[in-house]
Tab-separated table of C-alpha atoms in Angstrom:
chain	number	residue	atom	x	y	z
Z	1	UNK	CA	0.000	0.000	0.000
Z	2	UNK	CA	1.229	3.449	-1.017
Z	3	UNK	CA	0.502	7.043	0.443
Z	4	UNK	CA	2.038	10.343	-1.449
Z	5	UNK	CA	3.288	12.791	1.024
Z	6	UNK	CA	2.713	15.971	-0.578
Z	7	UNK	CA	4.224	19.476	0.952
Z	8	UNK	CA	5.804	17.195	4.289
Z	9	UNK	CA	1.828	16.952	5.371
Z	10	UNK	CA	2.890	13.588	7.161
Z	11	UNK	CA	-0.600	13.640	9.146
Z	12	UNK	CA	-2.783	13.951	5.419
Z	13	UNK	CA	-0.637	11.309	4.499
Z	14	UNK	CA	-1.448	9.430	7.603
Z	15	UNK	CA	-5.381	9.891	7.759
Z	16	UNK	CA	-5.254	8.731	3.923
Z	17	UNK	CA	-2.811	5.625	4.717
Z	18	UNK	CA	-5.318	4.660	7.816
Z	19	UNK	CA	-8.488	5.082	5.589
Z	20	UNK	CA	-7.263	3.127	2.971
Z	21	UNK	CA	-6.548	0.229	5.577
Z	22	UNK	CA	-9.951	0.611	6.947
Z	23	UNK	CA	-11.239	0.106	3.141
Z	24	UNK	CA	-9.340	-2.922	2.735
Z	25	UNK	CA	-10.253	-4.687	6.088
Z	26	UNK	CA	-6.477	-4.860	7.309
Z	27	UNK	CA	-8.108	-3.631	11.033
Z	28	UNK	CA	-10.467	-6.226	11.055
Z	29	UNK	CA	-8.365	-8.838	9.821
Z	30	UNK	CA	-5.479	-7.539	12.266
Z	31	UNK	CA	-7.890	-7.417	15.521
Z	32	UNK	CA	-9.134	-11.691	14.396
Z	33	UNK	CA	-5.884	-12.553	14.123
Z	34	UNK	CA	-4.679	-11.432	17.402
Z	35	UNK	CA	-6.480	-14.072	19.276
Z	36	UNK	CA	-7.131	-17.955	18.860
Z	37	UNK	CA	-10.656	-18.641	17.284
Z	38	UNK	CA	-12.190	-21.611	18.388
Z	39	UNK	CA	-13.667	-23.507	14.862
Z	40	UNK	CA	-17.044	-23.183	15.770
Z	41	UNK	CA	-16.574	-19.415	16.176
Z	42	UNK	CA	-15.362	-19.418	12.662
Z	43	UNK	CA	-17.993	-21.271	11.572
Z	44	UNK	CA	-20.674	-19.543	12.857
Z	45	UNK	CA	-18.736	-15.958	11.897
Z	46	UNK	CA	-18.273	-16.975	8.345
Z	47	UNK	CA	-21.928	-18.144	7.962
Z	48	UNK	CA	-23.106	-14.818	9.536
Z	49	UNK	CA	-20.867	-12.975	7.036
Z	50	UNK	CA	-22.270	-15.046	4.079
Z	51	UNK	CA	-25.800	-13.980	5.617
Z	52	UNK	CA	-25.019	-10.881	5.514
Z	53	UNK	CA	-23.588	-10.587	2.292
Z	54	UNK	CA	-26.498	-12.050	0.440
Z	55	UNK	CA	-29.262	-9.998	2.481
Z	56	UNK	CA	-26.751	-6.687	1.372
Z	57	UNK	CA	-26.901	-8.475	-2.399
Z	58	UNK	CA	-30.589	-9.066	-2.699
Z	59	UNK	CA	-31.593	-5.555	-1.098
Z	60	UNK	CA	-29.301	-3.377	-3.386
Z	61	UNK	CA	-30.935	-6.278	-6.463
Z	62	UNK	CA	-34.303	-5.020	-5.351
Z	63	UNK	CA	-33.648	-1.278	-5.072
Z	64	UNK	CA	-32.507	-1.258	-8.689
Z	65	UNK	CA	-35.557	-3.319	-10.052
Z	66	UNK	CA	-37.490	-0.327	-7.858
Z	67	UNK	CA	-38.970	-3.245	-5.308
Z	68	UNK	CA	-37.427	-0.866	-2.286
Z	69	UNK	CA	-36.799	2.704	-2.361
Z	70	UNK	CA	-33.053	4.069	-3.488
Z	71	UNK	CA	-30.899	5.019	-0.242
Z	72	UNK	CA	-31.058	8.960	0.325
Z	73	UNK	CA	-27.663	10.783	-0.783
Z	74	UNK	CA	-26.238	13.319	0.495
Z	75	UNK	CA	-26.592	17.067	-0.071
Z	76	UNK	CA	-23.816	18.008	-2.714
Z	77	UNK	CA	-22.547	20.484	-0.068
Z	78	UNK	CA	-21.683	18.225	2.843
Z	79	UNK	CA	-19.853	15.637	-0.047
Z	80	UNK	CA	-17.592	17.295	-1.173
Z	81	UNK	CA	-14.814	18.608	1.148
């Protein structure tokens, strides 16, 4: 993973390198890893996950065949920073 540095703003370049872990699940993955997980833990995580997952898949399926309402978006104002 790379972060520019621009102008010697080290903490841009830090809030940008942390967000970009947080997108890629590093956190998450660090924070399981630093503890044993008993097998039926990890079962039941992953099949929660994979619950989860398809419930996200089928809602966002139904929003664009315009079974459920579109999520609201933000005012163009508080976007863009």
């Amino acid at each position: 993973m790379q972060v520019l540095v621009r102008d010697n703003n080290v903490d841009q370049a830090l809030r940008v390198l942390k967000k970009k872990m947080q997108r890629e699940g590093l956190f998450r993955e660090m924070k399981a890893r630093s503890a044993y997980e008993k097998p039926s833990e990890k079962r039941a995580r992953e099949k929660a996950e994979a619950i989860r997952r398809s419930r996200k898949l089928a809602r966002k399926k139904a929003q664009r065949e315009g079974l459920l309402p579109m999520p609201k978006k933000a005012p163009a104002a508080a976007r863009t920073r």
